[in-house]
PDB file of C-alpha atoms in Angstrom:
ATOM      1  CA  UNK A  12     -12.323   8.020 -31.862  1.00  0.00           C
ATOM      2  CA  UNK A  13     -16.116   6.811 -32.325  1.00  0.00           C
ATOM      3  CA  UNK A  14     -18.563   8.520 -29.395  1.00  0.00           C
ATOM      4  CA  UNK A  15     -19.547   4.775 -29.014  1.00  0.00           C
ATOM      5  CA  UNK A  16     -15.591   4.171 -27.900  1.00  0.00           C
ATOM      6  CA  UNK A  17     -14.367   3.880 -24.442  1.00  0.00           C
ATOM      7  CA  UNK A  18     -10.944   6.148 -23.832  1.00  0.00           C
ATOM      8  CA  UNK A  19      -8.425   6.508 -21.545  1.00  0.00           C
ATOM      9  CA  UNK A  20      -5.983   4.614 -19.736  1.00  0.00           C
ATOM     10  CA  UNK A  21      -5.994   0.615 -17.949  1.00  0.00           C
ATOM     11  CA  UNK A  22      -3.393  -0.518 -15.130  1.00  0.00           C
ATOM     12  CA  UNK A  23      -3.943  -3.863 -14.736  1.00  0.00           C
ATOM     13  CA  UNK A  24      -2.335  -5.918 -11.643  1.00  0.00           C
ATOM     14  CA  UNK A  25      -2.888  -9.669 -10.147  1.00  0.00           C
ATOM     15  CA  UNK A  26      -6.285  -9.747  -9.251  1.00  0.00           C
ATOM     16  CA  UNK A  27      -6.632  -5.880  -9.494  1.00  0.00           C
ATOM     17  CA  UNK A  28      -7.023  -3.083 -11.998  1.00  0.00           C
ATOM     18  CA  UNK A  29      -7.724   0.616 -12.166  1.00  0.00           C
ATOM     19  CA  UNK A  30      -9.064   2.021 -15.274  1.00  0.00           C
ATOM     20  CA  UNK A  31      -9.550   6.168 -15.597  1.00  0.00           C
ATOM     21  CA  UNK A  32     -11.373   6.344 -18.847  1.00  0.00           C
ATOM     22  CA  UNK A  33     -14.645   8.403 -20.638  1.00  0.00           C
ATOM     23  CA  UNK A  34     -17.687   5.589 -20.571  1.00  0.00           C
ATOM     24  CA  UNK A  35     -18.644   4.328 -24.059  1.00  0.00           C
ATOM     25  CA  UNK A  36     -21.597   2.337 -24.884  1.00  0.00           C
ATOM     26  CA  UNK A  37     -21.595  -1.014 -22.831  1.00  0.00           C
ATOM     27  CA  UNK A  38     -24.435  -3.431 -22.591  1.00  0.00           C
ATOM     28  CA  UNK A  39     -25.465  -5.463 -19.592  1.00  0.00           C
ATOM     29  CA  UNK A  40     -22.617  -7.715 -17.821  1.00  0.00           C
ATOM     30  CA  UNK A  41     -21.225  -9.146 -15.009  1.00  0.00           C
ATOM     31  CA  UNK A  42     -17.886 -10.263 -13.909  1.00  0.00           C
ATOM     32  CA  UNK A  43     -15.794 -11.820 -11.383  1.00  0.00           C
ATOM     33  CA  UNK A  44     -14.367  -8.668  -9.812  1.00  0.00           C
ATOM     34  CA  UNK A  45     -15.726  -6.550  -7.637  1.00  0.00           C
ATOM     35  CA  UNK A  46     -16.225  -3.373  -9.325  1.00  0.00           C
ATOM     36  CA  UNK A  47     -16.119   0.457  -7.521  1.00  0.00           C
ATOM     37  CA  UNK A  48     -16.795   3.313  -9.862  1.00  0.00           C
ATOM     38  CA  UNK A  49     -16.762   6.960  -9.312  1.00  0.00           C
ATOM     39  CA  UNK A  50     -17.685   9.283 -11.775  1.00  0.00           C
ATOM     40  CA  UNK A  51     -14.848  12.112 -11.541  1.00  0.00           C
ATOM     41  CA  UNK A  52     -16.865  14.896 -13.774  1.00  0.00           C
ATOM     42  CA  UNK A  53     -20.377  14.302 -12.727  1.00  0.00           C
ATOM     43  CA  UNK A  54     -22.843  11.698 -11.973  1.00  0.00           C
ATOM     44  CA  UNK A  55     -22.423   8.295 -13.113  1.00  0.00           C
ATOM     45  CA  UNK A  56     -25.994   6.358 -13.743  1.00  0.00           C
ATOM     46  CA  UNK A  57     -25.619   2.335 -13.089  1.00  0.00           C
ATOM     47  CA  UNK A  58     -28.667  -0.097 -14.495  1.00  0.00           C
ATOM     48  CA  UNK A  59     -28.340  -3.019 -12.851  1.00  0.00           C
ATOM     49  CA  UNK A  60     -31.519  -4.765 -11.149  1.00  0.00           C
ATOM     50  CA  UNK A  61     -32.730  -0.941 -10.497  1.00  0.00           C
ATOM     51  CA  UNK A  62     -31.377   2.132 -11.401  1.00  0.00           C
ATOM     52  CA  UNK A  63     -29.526   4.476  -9.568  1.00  0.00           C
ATOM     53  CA  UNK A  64     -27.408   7.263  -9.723  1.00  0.00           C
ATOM     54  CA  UNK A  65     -23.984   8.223  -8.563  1.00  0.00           C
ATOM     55  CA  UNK A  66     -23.459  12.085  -7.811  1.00  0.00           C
ATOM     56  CA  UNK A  67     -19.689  12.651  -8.716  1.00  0.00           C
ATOM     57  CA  UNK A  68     -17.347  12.249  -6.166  1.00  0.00           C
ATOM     58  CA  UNK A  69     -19.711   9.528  -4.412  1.00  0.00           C
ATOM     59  CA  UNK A  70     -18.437   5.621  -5.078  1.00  0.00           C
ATOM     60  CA  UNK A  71     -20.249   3.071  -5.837  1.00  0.00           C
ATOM     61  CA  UNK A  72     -19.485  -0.593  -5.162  1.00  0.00           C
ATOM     62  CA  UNK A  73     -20.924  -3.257  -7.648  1.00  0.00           C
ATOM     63  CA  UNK A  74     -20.431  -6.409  -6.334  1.00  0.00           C
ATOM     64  CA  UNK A  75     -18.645  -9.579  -8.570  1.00  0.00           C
ATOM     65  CA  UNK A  76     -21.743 -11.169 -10.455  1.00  0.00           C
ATOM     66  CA  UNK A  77     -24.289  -8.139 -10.409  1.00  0.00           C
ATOM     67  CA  UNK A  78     -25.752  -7.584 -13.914  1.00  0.00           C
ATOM     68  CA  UNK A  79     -25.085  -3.596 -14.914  1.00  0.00           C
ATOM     69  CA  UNK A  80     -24.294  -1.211 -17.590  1.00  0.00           C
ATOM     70  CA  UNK A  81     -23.132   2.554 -16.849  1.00  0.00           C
ATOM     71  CA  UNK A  82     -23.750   5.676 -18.133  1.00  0.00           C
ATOM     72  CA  UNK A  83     -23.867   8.499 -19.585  1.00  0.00           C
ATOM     73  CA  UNK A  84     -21.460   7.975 -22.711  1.00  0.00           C
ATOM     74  CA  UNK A  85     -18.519  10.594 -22.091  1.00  0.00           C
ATOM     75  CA  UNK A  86     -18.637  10.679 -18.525  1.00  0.00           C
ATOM     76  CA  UNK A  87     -15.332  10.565 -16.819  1.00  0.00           C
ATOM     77  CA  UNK A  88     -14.686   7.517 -14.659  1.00  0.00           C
ATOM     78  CA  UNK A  89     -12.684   6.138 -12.190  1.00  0.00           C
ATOM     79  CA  UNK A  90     -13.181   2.237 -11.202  1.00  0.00           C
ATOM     80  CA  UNK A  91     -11.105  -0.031  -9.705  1.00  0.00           C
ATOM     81  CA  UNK A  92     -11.836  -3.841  -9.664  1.00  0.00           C
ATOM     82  CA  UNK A  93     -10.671  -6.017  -7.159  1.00  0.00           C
ATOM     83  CA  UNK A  94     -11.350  -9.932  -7.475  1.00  0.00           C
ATOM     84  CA  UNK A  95      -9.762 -13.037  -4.869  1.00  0.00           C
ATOM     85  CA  UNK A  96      -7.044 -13.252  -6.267  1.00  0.00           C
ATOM     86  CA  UNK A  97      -5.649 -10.170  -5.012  1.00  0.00           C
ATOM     87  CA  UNK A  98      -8.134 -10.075  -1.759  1.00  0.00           C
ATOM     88  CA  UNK A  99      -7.889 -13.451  -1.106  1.00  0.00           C
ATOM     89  CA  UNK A 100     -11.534 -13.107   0.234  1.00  0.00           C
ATOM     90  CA  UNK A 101     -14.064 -15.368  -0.987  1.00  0.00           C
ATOM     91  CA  UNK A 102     -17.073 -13.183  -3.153  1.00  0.00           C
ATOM     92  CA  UNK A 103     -19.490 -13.506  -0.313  1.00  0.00           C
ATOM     93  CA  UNK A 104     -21.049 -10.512  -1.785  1.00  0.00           C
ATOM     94  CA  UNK A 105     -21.565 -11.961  -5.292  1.00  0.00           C
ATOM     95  CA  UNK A 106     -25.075 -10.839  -6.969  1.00  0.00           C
ATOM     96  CA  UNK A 107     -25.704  -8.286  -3.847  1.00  0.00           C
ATOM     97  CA  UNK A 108     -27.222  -5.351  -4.028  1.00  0.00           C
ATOM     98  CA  UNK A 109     -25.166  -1.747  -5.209  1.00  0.00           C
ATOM     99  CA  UNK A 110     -23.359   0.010  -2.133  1.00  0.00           C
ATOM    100  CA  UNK A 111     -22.922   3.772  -1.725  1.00  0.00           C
ATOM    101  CA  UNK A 112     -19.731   3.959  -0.594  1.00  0.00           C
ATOM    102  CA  UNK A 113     -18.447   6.296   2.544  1.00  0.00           C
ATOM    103  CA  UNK A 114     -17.011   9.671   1.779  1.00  0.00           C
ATOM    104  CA  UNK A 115     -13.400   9.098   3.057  1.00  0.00           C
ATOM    105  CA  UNK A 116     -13.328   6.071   0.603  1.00  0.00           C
ATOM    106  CA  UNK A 117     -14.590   8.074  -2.444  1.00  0.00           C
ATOM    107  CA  UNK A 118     -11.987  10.981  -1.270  1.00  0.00           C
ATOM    108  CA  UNK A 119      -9.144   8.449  -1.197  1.00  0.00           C
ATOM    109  CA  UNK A 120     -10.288   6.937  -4.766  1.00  0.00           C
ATOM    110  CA  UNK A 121     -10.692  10.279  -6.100  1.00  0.00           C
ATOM    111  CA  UNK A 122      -6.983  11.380  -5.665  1.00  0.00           C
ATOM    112  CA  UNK A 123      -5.076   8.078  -6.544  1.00  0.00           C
ATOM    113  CA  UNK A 124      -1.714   9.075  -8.783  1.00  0.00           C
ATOM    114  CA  UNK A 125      -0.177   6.677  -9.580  1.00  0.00           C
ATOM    115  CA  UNK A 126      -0.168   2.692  -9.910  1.00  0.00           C
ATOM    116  CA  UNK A 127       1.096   2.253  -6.282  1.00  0.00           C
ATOM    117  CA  UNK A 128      -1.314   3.992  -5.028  1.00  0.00           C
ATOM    118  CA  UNK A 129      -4.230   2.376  -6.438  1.00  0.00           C
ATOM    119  CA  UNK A 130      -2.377  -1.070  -6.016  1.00  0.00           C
ATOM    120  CA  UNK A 131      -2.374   0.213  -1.900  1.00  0.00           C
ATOM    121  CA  UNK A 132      -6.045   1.579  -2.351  1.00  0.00           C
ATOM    122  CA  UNK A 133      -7.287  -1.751  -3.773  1.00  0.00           C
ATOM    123  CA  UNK A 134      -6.092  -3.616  -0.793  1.00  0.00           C
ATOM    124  CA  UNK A 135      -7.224  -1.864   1.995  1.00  0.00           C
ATOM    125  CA  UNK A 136     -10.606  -2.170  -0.028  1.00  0.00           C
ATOM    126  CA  UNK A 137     -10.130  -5.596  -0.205  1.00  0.00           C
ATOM    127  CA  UNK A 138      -9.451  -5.307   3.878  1.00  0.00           C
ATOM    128  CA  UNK A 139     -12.720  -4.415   4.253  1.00  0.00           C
ATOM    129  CA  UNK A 140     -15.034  -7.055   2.544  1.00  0.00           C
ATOM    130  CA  UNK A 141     -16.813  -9.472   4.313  1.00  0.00           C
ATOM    131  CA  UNK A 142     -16.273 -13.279   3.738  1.00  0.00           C
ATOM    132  CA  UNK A 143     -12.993 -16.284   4.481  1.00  0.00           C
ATOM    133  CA  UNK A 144      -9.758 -16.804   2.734  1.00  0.00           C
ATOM    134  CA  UNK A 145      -9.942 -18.910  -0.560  1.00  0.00           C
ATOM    135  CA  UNK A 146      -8.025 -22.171  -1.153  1.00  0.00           C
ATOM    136  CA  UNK A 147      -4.665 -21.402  -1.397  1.00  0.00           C
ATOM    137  CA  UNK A 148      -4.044 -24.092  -3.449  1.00  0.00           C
ATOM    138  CA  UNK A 149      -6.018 -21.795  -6.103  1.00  0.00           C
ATOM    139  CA  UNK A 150      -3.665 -19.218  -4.787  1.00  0.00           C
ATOM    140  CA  UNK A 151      -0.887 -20.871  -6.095  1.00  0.00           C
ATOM    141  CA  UNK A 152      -2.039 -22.132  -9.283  1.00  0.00           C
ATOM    142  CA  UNK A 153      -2.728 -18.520 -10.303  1.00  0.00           C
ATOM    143  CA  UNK A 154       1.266 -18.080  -9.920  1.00  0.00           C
ATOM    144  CA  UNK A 155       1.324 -19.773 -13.461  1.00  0.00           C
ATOM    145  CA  UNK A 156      -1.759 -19.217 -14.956  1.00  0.00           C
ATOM    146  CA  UNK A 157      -0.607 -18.925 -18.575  1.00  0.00           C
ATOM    147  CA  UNK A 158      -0.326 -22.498 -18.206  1.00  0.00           C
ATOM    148  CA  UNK A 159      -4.082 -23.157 -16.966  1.00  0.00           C
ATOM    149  CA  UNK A 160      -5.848 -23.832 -20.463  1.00  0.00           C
ATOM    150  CA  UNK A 161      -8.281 -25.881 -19.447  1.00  0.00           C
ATOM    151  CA  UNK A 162     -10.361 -26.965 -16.486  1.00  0.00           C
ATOM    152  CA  UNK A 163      -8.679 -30.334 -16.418  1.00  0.00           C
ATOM    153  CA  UNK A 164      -4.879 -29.032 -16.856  1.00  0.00           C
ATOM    154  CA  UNK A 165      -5.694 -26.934 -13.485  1.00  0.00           C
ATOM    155  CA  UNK A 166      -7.551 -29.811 -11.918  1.00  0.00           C
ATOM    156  CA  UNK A 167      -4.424 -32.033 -12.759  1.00  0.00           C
ATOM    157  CA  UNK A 168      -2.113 -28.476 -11.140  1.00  0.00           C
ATOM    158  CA  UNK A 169      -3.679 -29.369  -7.975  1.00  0.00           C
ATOM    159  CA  UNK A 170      -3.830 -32.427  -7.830  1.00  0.00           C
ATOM    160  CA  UNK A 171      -7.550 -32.344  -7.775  1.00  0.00           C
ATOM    161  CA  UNK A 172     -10.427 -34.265  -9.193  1.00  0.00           C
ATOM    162  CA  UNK A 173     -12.806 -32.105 -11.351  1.00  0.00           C
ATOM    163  CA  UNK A 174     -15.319 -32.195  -9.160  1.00  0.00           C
ATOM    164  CA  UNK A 175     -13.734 -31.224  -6.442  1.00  0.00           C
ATOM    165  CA  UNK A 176     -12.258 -28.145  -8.015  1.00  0.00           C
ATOM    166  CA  UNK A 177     -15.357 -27.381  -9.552  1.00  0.00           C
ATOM    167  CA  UNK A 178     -16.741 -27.424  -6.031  1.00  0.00           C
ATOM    168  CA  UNK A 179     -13.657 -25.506  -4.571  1.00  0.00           C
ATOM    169  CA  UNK A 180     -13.950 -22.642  -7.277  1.00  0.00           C
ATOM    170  CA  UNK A 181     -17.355 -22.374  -7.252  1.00  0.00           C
ATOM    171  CA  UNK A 182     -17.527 -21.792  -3.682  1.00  0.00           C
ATOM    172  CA  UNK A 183     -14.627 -19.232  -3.586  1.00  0.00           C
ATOM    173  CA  UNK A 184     -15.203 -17.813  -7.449  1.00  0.00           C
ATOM    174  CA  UNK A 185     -18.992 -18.094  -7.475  1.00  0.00           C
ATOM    175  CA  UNK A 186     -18.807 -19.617 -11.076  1.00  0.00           C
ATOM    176  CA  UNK A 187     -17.465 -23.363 -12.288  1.00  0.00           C
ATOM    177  CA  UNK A 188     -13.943 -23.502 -13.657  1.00  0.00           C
ATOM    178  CA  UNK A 189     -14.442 -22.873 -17.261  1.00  0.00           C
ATOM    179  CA  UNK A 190     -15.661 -19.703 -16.309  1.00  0.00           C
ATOM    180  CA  UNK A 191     -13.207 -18.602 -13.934  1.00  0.00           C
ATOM    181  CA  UNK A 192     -10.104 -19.584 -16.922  1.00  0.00           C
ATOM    182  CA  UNK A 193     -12.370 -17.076 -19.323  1.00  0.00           C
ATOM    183  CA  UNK A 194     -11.971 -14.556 -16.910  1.00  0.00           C
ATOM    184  CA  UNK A 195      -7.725 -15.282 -16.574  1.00  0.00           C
ATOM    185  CA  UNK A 196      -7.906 -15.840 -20.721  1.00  0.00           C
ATOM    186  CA  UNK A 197      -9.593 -12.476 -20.974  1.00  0.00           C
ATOM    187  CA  UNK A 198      -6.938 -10.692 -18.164  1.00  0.00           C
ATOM    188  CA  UNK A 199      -3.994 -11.986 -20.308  1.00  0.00           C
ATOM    189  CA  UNK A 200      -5.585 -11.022 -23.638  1.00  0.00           C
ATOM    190  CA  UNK A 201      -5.913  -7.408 -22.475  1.00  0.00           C
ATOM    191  CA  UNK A 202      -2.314  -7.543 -20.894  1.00  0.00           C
ATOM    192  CA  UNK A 203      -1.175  -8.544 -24.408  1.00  0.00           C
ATOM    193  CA  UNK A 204      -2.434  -5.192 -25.859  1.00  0.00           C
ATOM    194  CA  UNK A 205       1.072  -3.175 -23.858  1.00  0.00           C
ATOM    195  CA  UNK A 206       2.746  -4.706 -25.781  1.00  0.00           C
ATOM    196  CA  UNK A 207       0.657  -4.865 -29.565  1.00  0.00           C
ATOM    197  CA  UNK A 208      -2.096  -2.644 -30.410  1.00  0.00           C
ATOM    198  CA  UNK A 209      -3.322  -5.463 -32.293  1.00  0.00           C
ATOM    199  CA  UNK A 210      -6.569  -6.920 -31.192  1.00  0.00           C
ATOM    200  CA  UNK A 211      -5.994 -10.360 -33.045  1.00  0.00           C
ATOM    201  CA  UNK A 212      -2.674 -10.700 -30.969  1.00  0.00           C
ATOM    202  CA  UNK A 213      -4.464 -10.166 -28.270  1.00  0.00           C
ATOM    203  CA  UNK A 214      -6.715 -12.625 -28.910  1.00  0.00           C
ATOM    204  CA  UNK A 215      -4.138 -15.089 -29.588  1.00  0.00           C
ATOM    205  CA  UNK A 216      -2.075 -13.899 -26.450  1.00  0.00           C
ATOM    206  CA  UNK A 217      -5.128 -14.835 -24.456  1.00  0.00           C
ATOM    207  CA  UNK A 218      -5.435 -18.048 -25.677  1.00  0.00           C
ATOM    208  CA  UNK A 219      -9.000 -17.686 -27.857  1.00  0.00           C
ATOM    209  CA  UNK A 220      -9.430 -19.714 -30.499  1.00  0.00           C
ATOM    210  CA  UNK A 221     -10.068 -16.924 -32.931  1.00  0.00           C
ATOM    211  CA  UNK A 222     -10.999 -12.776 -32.842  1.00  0.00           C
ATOM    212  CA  UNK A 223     -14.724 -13.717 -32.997  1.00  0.00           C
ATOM    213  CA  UNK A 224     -14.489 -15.860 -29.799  1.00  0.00           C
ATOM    214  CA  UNK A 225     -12.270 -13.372 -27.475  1.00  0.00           C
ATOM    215  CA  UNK A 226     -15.733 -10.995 -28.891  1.00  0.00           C
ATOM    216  CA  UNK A 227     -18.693 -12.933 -27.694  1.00  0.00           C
ATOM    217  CA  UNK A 228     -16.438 -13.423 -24.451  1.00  0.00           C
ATOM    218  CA  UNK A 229     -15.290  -9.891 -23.722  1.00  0.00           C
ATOM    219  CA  UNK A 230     -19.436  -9.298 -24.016  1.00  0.00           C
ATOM    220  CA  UNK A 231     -20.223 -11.502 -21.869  1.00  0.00           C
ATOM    221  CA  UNK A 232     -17.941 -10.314 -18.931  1.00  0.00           C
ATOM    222  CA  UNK A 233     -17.819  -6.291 -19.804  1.00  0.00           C
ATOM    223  CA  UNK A 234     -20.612  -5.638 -21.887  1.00  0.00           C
ATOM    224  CA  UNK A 235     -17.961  -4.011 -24.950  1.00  0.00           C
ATOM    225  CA  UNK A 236     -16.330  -5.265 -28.057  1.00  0.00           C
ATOM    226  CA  UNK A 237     -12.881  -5.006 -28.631  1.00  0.00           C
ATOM    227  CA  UNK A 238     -13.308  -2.252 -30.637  1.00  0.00           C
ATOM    228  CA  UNK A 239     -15.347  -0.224 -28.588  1.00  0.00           C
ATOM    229  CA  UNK A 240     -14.059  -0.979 -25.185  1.00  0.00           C
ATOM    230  CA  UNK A 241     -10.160  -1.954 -25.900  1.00  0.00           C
ATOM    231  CA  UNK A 242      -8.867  -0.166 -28.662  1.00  0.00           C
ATOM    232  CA  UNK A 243      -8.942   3.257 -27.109  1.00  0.00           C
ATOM    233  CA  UNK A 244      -7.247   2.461 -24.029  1.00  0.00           C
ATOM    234  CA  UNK A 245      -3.607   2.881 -22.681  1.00  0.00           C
ATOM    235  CA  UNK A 246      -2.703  -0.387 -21.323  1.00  0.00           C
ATOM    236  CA  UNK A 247       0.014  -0.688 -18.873  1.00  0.00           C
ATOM    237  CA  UNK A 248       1.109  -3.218 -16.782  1.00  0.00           C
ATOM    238  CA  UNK A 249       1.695  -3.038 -13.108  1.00  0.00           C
ATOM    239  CA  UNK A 250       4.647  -5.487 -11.655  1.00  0.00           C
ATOM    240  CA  UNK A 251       5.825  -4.327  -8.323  1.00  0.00           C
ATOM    241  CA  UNK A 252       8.658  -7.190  -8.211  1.00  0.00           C
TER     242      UNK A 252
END
């Protein structure tokens, strides 16, 4: 495994996902989730409009839409991401400013074991961020995303004119609707790789049109390639139906 590689292991749930892995190299991004990190075998250094650092055992929260990398290569990590889908909150923090996080919150992140746990964890995180409940008729939609390929196919899910759902998921995503279905696209593509180490079925699982596409995207929203950020991972999918 290349020092540039990400390793380790990614649970990924609806609207949640934990990953316990060794930081690789990673270039600025931003997503739709809100990320915490904590860096399990010492500090954890996060770039974002300043730099700061994490001591170990102290979380940070990086709020959906804040430009960051982390660092140092090799550290290990803990993060969970939580986005509305699973909160059902609104990202009223989007683009804030990095949060130290309390020390019973850290504790409780720190000794997750299991998928159930974190799944529990994420929630009462979500419990505590500020901001409204968003349209549940997004809510619903997301119940058969596979099927939301393009802006207009979910526009025409909910009945909808595109500019009203571009004003409905922009309020409650922060980001127009093509984005928000590259963020699902990119969620399904990594879900894909449980079942086939295989990034170009992953790709194709996710719906991109090609292996250099599901690239520039997974960039864009995590600062890796596939390479470096997917192919040393343990994917596993978490389904507590």
């Amino acid at each position: 495994m290349s020092a540039r590689a990400w390793s380790g292991a990614l649970v990924i749930g609806v609207g949640w996902a934990m990953l316990d892995a060794q930081i690789g190299e990673n270039d600025g991004h931003a997503h739709l989730a809100h990320q915490i990190i904590l860096g399990l075998d010492g500090a954890v250094v996060i770039t974002a409009a300043s730099e700061i650092t994490a001591p170990k055992d102290r979380a940070v929260l990086i709020p959906a839409g804040q430009t960051h990398a982390v660092g140092p290569k090799g550290r290990q990590t803990r993060s969970v991401y939580v986005d509305p889908r699973f909160s059902g909150v609104r990202n009223d923090l989007k683009d804030g400013p990095l949060v130290f996080l309390h020390d019973d919150v850290s504790t409780a992140l720190r000794d997750i074991g299991n998928a159930d746990q974190a799944r529990h964890w994420a929630r009462m995180f979500a419990g505590r961020l500020p901001g409204s409940a968003i349209d549940a008729r997004l809510q619903t939609a997301f119940e058969n995303a596979d099927a939301l390929t393009s802006p207009a196919a979910l526009a025409r899910a909910l009945s909808l004119s595109p500019s009203r759902l571009r004003d409905i998921v922009v309020s409650d995503f922060g980001v127009p609707p093509s984005k928000l279905l590259q963020w699902l696209q990119l969620l399904g593509a990594a879900k894909a790789l449980e079942a086939s180490a295989s990034l170009a079925d992953a790709a194709a699982a996710g719906g991109f049109s090609d292996q250099a596409h599901f690239t520039r995207r997974l960039r864009q929203w995590f600062g890796v390639t596939p390479k470096v950020g997917l192919s040393g991972l343990e994917v596993s999918i978490d389904d507590p139906i």
